[in-house]
Coordinates of C-alpha atoms in Angstrom, one line a residue:
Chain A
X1 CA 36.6 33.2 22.1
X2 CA 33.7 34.2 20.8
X3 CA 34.7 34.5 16.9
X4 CA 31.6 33.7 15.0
X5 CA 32.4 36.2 12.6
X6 CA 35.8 35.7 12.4
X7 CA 37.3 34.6 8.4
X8 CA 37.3 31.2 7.7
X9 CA 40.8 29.2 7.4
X10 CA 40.9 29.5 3.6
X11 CA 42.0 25.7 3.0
X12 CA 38.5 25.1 4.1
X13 CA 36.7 27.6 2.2
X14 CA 36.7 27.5 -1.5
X15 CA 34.1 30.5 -2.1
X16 CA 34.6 32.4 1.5
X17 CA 32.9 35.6 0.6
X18 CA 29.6 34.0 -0.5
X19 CA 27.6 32.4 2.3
X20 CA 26.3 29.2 1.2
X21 CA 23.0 28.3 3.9
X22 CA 22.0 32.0 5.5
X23 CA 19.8 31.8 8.3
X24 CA 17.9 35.2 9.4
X25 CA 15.8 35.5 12.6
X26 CA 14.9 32.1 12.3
X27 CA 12.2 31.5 15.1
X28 CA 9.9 28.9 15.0
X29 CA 6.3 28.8 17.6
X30 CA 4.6 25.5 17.9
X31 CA 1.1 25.7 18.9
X32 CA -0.8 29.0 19.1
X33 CA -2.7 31.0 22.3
X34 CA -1.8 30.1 25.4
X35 CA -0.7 26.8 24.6
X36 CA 2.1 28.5 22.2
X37 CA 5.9 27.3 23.0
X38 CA 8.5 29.3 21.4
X39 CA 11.3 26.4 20.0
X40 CA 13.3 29.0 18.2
X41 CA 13.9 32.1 18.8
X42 CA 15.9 34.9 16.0
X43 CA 18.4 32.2 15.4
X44 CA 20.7 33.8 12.5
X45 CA 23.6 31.7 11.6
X46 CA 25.4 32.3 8.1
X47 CA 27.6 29.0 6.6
X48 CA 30.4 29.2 4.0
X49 CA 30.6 26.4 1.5
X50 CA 32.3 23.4 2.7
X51 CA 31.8 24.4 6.2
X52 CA 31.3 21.8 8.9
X53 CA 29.4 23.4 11.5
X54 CA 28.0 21.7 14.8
X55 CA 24.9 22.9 16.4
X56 CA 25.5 21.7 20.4
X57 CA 22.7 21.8 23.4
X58 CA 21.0 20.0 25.4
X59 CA 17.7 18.4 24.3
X60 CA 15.1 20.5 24.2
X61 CA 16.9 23.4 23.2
X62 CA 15.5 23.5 19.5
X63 CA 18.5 22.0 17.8
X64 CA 16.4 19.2 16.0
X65 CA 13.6 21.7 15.4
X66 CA 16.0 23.9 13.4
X67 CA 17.5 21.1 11.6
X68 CA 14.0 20.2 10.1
X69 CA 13.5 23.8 9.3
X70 CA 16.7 23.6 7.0
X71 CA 15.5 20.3 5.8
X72 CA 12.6 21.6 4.6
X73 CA 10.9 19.1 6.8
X74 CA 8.4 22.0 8.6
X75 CA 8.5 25.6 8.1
X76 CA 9.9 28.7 10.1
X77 CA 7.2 30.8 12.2
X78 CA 9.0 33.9 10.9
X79 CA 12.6 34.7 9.8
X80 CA 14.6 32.8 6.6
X81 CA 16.4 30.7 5.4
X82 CA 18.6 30.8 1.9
X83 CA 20.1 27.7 0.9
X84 CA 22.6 28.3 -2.4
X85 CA 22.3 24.7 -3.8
X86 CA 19.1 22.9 -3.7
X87 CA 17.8 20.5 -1.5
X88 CA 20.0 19.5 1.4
X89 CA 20.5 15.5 2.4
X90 CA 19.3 14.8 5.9
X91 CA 20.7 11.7 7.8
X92 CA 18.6 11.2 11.0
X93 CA 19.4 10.0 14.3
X94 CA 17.9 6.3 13.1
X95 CA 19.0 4.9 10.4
X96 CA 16.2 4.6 8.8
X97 CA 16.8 2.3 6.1
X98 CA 13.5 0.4 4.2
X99 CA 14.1 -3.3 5.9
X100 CA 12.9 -4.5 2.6
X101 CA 15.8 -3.0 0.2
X102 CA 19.3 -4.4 -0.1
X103 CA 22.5 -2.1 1.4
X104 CA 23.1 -1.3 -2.0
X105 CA 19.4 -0.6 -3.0
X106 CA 19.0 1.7 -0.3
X107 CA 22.6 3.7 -1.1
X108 CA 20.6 3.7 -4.6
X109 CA 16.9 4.6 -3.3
X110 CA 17.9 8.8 -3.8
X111 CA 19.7 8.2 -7.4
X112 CA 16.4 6.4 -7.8
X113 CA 13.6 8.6 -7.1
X114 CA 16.0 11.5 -8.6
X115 CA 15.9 9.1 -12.4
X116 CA 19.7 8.6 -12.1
X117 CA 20.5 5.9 -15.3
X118 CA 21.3 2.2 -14.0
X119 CA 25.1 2.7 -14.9
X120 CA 25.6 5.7 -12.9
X121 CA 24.0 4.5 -10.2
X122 CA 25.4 1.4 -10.1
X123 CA 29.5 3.3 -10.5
X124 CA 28.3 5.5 -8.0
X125 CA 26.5 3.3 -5.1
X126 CA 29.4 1.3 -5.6
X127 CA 32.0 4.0 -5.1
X128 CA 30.2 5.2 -2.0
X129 CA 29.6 1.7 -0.8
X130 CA 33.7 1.4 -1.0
X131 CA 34.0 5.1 0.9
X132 CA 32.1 3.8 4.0
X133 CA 33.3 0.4 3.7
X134 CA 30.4 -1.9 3.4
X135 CA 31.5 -2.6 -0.3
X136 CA 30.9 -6.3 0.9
X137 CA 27.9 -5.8 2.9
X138 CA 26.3 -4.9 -0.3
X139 CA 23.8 -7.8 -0.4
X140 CA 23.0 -7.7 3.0
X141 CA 19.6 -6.1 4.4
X142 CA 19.6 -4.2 6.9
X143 CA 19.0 -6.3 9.9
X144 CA 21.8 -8.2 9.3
X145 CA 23.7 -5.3 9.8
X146 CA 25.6 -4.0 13.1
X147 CA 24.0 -0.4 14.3
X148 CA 27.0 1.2 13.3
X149 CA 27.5 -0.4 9.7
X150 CA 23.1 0.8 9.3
X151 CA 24.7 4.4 10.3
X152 CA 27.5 4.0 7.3
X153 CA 24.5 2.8 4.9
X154 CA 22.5 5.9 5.8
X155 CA 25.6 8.0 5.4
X156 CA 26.2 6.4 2.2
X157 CA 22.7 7.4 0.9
X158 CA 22.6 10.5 2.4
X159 CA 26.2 11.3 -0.1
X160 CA 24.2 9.4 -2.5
X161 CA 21.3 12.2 -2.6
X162 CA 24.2 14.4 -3.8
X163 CA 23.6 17.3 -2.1
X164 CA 26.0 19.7 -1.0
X165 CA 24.6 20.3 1.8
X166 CA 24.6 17.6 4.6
X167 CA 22.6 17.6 7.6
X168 CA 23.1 15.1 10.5
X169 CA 21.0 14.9 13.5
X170 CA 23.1 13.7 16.4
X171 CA 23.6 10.3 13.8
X172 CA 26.0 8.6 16.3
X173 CA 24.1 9.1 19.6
X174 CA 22.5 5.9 19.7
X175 CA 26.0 4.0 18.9
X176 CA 28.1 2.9 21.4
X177 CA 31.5 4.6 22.3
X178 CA 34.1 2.8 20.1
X179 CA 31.7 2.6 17.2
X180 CA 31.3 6.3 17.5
X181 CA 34.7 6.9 17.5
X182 CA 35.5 5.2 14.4
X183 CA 32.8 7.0 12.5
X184 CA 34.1 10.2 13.4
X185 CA 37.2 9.0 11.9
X186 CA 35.5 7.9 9.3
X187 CA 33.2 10.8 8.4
X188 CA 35.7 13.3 9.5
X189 CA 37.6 11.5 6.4
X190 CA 34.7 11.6 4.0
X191 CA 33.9 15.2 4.7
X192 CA 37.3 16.1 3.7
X193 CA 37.0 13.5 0.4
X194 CA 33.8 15.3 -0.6
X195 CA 34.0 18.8 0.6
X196 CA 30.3 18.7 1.8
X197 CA 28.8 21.0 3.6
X198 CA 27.9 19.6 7.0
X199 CA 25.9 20.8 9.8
X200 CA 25.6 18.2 12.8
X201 CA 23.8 18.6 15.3
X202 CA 24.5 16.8 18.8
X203 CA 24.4 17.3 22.5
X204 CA 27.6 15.6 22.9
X205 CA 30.2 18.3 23.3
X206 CA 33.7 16.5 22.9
X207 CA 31.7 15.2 19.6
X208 CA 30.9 18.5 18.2
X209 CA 34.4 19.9 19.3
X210 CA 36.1 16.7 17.5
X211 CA 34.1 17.0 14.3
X212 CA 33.4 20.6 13.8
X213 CA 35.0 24.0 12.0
X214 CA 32.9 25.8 14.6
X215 CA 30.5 25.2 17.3
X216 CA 27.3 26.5 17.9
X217 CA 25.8 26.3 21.4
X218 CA 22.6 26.7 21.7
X219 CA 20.0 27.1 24.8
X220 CA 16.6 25.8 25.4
X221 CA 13.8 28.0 26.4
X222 CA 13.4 29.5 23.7
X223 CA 16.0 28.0 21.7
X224 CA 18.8 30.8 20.8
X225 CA 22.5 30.7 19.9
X226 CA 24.4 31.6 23.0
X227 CA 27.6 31.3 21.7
X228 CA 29.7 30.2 18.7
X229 CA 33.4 28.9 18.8
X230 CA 35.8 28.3 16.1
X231 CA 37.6 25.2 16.1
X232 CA 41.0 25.7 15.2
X233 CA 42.6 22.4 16.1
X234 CA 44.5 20.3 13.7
X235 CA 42.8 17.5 11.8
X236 CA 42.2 14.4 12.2
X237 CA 41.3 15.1 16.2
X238 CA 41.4 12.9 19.0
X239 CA 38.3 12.5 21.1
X240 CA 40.6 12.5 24.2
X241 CA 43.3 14.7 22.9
X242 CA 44.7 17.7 24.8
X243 CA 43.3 20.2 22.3
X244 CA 39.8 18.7 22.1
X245 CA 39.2 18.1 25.7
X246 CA 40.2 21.9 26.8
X247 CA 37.9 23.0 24.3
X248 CA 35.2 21.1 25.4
X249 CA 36.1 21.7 29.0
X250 CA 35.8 25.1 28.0
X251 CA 32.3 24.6 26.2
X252 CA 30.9 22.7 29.0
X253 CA 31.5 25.8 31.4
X254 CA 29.7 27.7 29.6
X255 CA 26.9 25.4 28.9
X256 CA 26.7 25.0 32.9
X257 CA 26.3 29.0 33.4
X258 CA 23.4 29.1 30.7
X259 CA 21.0 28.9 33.0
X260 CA 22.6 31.9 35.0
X261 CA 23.3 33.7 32.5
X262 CA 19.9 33.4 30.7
X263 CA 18.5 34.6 33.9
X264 CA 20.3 37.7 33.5
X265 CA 19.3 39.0 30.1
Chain B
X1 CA 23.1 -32.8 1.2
X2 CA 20.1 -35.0 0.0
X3 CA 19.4 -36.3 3.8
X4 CA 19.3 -32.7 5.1
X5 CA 16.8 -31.6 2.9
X6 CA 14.8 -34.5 3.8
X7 CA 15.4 -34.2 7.4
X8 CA 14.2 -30.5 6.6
X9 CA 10.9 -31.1 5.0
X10 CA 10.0 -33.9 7.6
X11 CA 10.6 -31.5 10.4
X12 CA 8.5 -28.6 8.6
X13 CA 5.4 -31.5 8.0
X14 CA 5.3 -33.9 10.9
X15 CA 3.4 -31.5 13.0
X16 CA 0.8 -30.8 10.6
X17 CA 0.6 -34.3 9.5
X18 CA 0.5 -35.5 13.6
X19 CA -2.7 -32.6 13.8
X20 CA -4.2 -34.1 10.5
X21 CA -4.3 -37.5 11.6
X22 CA -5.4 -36.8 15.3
X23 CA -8.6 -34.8 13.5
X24 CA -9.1 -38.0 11.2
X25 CA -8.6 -40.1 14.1
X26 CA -11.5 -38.5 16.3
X27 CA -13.3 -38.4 13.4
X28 CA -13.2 -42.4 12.8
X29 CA -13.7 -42.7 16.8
X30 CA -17.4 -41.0 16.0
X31 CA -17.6 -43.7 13.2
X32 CA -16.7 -46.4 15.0
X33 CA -18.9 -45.6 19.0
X34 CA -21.9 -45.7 15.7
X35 CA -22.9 -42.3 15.5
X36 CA -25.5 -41.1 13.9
X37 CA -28.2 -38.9 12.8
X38 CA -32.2 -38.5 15.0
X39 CA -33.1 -40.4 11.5
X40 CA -30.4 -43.4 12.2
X41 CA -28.5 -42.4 9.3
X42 CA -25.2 -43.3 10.4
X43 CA -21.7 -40.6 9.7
X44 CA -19.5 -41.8 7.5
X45 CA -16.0 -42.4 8.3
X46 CA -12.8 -40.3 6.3
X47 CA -12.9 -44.1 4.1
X48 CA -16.0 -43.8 2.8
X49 CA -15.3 -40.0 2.2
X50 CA -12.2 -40.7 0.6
X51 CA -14.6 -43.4 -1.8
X52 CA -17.1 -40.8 -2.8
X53 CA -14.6 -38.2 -3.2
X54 CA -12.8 -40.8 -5.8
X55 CA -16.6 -41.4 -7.0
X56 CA -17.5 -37.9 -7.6
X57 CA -14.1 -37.4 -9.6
X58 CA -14.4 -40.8 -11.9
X59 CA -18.4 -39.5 -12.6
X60 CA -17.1 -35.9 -13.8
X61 CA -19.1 -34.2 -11.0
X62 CA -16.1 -33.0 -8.6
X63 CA -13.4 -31.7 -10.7
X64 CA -15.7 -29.0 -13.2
X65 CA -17.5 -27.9 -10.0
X66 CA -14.2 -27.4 -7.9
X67 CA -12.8 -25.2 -11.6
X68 CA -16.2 -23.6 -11.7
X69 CA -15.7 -22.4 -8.1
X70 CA -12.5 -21.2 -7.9
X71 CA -13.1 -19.7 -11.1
X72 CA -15.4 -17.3 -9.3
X73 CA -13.8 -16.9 -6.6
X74 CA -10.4 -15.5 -8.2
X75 CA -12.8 -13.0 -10.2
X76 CA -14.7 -12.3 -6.7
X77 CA -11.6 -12.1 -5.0
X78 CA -9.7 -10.1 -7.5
X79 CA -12.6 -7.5 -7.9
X80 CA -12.6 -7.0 -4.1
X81 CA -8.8 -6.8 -3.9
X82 CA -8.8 -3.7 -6.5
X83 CA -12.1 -1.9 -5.1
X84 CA -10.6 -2.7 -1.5
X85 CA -7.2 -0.9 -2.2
X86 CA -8.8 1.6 -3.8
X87 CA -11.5 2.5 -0.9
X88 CA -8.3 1.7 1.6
X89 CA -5.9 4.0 0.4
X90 CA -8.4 7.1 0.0
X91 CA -9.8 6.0 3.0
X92 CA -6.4 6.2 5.0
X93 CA -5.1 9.5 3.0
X94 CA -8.0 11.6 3.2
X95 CA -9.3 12.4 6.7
X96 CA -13.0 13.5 5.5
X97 CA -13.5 9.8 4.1
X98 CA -11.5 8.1 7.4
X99 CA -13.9 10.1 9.6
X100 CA -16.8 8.7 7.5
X101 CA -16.1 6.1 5.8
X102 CA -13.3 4.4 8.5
X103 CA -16.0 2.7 11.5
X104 CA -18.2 1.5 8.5
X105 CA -15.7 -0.5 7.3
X106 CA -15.1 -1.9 10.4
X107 CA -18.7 -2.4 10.6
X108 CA -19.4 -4.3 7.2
X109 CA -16.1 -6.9 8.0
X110 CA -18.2 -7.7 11.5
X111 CA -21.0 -7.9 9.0
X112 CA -21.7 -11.8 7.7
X113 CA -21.5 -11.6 4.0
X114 CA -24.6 -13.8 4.0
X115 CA -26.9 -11.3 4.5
X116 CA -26.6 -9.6 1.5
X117 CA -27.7 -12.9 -0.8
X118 CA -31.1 -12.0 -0.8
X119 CA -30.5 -8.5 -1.9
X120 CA -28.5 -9.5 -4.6
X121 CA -30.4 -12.5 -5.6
X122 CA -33.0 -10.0 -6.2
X123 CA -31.3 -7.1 -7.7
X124 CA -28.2 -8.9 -9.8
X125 CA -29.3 -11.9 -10.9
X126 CA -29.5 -10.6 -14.6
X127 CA -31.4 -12.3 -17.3
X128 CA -31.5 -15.4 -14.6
X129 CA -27.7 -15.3 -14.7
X130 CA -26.7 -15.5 -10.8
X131 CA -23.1 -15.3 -11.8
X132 CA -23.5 -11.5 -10.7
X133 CA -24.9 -11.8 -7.6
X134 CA -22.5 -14.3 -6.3
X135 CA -19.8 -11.4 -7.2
X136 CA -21.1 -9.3 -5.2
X137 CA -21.8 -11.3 -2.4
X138 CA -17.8 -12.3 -2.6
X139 CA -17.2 -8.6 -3.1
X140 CA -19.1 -7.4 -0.1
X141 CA -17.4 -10.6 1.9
X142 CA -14.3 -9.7 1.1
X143 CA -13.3 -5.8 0.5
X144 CA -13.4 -4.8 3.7
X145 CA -10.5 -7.1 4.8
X146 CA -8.9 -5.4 2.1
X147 CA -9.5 -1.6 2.6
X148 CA -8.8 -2.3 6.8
X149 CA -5.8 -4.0 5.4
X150 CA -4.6 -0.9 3.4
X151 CA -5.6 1.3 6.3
X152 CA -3.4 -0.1 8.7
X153 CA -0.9 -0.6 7.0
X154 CA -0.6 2.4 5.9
X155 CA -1.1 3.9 9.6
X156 CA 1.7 1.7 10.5
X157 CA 4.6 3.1 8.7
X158 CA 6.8 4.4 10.7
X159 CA 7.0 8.4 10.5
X160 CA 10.4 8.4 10.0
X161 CA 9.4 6.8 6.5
X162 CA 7.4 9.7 5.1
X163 CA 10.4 12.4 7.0
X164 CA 12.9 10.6 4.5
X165 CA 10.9 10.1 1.5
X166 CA 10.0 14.1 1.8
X167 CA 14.0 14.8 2.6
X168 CA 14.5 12.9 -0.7
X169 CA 12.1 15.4 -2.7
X170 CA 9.9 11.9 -3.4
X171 CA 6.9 13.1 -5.0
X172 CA 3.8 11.4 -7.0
X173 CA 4.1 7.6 -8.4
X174 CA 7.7 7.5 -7.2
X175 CA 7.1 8.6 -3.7
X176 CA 4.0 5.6 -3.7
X177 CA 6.4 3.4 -5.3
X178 CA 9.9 3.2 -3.2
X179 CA 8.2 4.2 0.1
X180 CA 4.7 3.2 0.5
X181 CA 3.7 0.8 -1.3
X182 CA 7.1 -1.0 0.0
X183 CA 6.5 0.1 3.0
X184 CA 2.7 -1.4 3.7
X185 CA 3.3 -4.4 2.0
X186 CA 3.7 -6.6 4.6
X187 CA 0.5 -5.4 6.2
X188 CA -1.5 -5.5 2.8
X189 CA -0.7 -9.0 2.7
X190 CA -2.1 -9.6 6.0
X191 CA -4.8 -7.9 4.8
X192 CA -5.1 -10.0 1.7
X193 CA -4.8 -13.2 3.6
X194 CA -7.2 -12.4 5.7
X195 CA -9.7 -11.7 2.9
X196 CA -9.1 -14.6 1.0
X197 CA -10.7 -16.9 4.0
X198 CA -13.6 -14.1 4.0
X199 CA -14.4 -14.6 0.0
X200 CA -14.3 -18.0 0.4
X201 CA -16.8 -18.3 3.1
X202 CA -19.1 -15.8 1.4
X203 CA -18.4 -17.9 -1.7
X204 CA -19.7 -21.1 -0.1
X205 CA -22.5 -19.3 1.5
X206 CA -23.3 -17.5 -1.9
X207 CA -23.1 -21.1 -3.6
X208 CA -25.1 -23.1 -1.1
X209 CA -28.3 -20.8 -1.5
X210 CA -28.4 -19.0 -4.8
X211 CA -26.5 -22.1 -6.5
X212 CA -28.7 -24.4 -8.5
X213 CA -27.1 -27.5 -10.0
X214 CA -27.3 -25.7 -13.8
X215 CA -25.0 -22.8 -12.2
X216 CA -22.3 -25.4 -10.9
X217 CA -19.7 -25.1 -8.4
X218 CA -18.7 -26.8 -4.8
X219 CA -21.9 -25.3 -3.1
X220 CA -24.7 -27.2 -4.9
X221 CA -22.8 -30.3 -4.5
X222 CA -23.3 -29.9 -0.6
X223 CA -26.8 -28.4 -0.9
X224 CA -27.8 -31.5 -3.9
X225 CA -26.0 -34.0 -0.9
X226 CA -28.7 -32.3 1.7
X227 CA -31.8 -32.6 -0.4
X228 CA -31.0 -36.4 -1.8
X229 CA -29.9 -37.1 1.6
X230 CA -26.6 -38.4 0.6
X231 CA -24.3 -37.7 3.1
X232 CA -21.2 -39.3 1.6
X233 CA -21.5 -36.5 -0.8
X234 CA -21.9 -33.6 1.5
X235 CA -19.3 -34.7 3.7
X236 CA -17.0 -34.9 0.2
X237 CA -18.4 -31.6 -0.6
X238 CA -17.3 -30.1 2.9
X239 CA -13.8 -31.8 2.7
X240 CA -12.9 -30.6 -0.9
X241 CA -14.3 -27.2 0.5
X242 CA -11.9 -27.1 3.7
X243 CA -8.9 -28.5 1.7
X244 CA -9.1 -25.8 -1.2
X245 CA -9.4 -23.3 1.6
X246 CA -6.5 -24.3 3.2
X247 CA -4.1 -25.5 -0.2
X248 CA -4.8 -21.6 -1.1
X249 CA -3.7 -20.2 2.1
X250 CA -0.3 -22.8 2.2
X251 CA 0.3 -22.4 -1.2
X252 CA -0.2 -18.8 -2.3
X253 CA -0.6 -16.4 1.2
X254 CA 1.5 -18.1 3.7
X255 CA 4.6 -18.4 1.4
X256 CA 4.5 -14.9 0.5
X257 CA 3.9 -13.7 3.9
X258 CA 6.4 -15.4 5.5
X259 CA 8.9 -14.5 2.0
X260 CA 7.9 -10.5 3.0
X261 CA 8.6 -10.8 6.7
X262 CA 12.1 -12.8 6.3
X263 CA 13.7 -10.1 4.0
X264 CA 12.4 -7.4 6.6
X265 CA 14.6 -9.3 8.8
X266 CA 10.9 -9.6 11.5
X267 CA 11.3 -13.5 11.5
X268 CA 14.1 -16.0 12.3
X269 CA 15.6 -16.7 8.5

């Protein structure tokens, strides 16, 4: 199953031969001396525009680390990374609104700083407002908001950035179960609406195997890829459907005999 | 509609106007048991306070000192609020000056602003102007509030703030602007608030000992009640003193603090 390099389903790739985020021997020290702790080690991953990608492990294995590295948020040790379009739109595990801006002001705060004219930014938060759903929340600030409508908001800015590149670290973990499941649904819809780039990173397994085009499981210690599968099950996905719970089944095996097998190299 | 609002505003006031009277109220008790000074001048009572407050207004006295007076102290207090965000924000961004600069602070707010009127009484006072000095004595009073204002809040934004603004590209006045300024406003204000009650103590005390009569304000009221002996006056003095410090504070800090914290959603709407 391992089919990393395998061709992408061409409804899903518009420009398949060009890779659109190239990651090479990515690895990433913290620290230096004896004190130094390897959180990435030759992590090479190449993405196709419009890909969603989910980076799966357990925490501690480096996932978040190499999500800032793509962000731009802290810089590799050694190793690179080529992004084709700009700077990539991070969505974070909080929310992270300002308390002191509107729903709507925050959904505007990237058009913003970015000098986006009023009108556009008004047609746009609005239309992004409408694609999450909080088109009558628009008013509200955000602690009048439930924890899953302050995940839409962030959503909504992050699309506001507009970046083709999305990246999501593990967004829905602090959400409870049926909220989760409805903003799979609802991102899963999005994603297809926009035809961003997404790479999510999670350490919830059924998640990554609902949302993704491929998973990447990675392993702590120093953080590498141990193995990559392509999704191929038919969209939209159900969390508990036959498909996506063999998969993950599958995944979660494998996950199990890291340890072993990580022993063995 | 019209009884709600009432209802509101008695419920908002009765405790304040229950403390108020219970203050008064001990105070009359001292007036009426016949207290009095070693000299057997006797205290007067809130009446005869309220009298020479009305006196001091009719004879023109009261209400050019009390303009005069806050007239410095919104200079004092403005100059201290620019030179206090200024020292707190390079203070907080640049480690070298935090390391320095950062226990000082601490140090000068501890310090009683009082102790820099002879100083300044003998290095500002320009021409025989004390206008000056009494600036600075505010200034020195009240900065420090200020920059330890700035400082924490600035150290109080949460990380997550700066990861986003920087995930945003947010660079130069923008970056200040949307994230934080906005961000450390709540405890700027704080900060501000608290310096307010610091300018105006270092007011009073700058007005009490460099003031003369000729310079006006609240302070040579109280000190002109001391030397005549007239203690109607001083306690009117003190009253107008405690009331402006208080009306300031109600009308201008607590509003906005409170305004700040609601929308943040860190108070009970």
């Amino acid at each position: 199953m391992n089919l990393a390099l395998a061709p992408r389903p061409a409804v899903l790739t518009l420009e398949a031969d060009s890779a659109f985020v190239t990651l090479d021997g990515v690895t990433k020290v913290f620290g230096t001396g004896k004190r130094a702790m390897t959180a990435l080690e030759n992590v090479s991953l190449e993405m196709t525009k419009g890909e969603f990608v989910c980076i799966l492990g357990a925490s501690g294995c480096g996932k978040s680390t190499l999500l800032s590295l793509i962000a731009g948020l802290d810089k590799a040790t050694s190793g690179t990374i080529e992004i084709a379009d700009g700077r990539p739109a991070v969505m974070f595990q909080e929310p992270a609104l300002l308390p002191w801006l509107t729903v709507r002001r925050n959904v505007e705060l990237p058009m913003r700083v970015h000098d986006v004219g009023a009108d556009e930014r008004n047609m746009r938060a609005n239309r992004l407002l409408a694609m999450v759903g909080l088109i009558d929340f628009a008013d509200h600030r955000p602690h009048q908001l439930s924890g899953g409508m302050r995940q839409r908001c962030a959503l909504a800015r992050a699309l506001a950035q507009d970046s083709e590149l999305l990246l999501m670290d593990e967004p829905f973990a602090a959400l409870d179960a049926i909220t989760r499941d409805q903003l799979h649904d609802d991102l899963n819809r999005i994603w297809q609406e926009t035809g961003k780039t997404i790479i999510f990173v999670t350490h919830n397994v059924r998640e990554a195997v609902r949302l993704g085009d491929r998973v990447v499981l990675m392993t702590p210690r120093p953080g590498r890829i141990a193995q990559t599968w392509d999704v191929e099950i038919e969209r939209p996905r159900e969390l508990d459907s036959f498909e996506v719970s063999g998969l993950a089944h599958e995944i979660t095996t494998r996950l199990r005999a890291g340890a072993i097998d990580h022993g063995a190299e | 509609m019209e009884r709600n609002k009432l209802q509101r505003v008695f419920k908002a006031v009765w405790p304040r106007a229950l403390a108020i009277g219970i203050l008064l109220g001990l105070w009359q008790l001292l007036v009426v048991v016949g207290f009095s000074s070693p000299a057997g001048e006797p205290l007067p009572g809130p009446g005869d306070t309220w009298s020479e407050i009305v006196y001091l207004i009719q004879t023109g006295v009261l209400i050019p000192a009390l303009l005069m007076t806050l007239e410095r102290a919104a200079i004092g207090y403005g100059v201290a609020l620019a030179f206090g965000t200024i020292v707190g924000l390079a203070v907080a961004r640049i480690p070298v000056l935090r390391a320095g600069v950062g226990s000082l602070l601490a140090g000068l707010q501890s310090l009683p602003s009082v102790v820099w009127v002879p100083i300044a009484v003998i290095f500002l006072s320009l021409g025989g102007n004390v206008e000056f000095a009494v600036y600075f004595v505010v200034l020195m009073g009240a900065f420090p509030s200020i920059a330890m204002g700035v400082m924490s809040a600035y150290d109080n934004i949460p990380p997550l703030t700066f990861s986003l603004a920087r995930s945003m590209g947010a660079s130069g006045p923008k970056y200040y602007r949307h994230f934080i300024f906005s961000a450390s406003l709540p405890g700027y204000v704080a900060g501000m608030k608290q310096a307010w009650a610091f300018s105006w103590r270092s007011l009073m005390a700058a007005e009490l000992i460099i003031g003369s009569v000729a310079s006006g304000g609240l302070g040579p009221i109280l000190d002109d009640g001391r030397s005549l002996g007239d203690i109607p006056e001083m306690l009117a003095a003190m009253v107008t003193i405690l009331v402006v410090g208080i009306a300031v504070n109600d009308i201008i800090f607590a509003p906005l603090e409170r305004g700040l914290l609601r929308r943040r959603g860190l108070v009970p709407a």
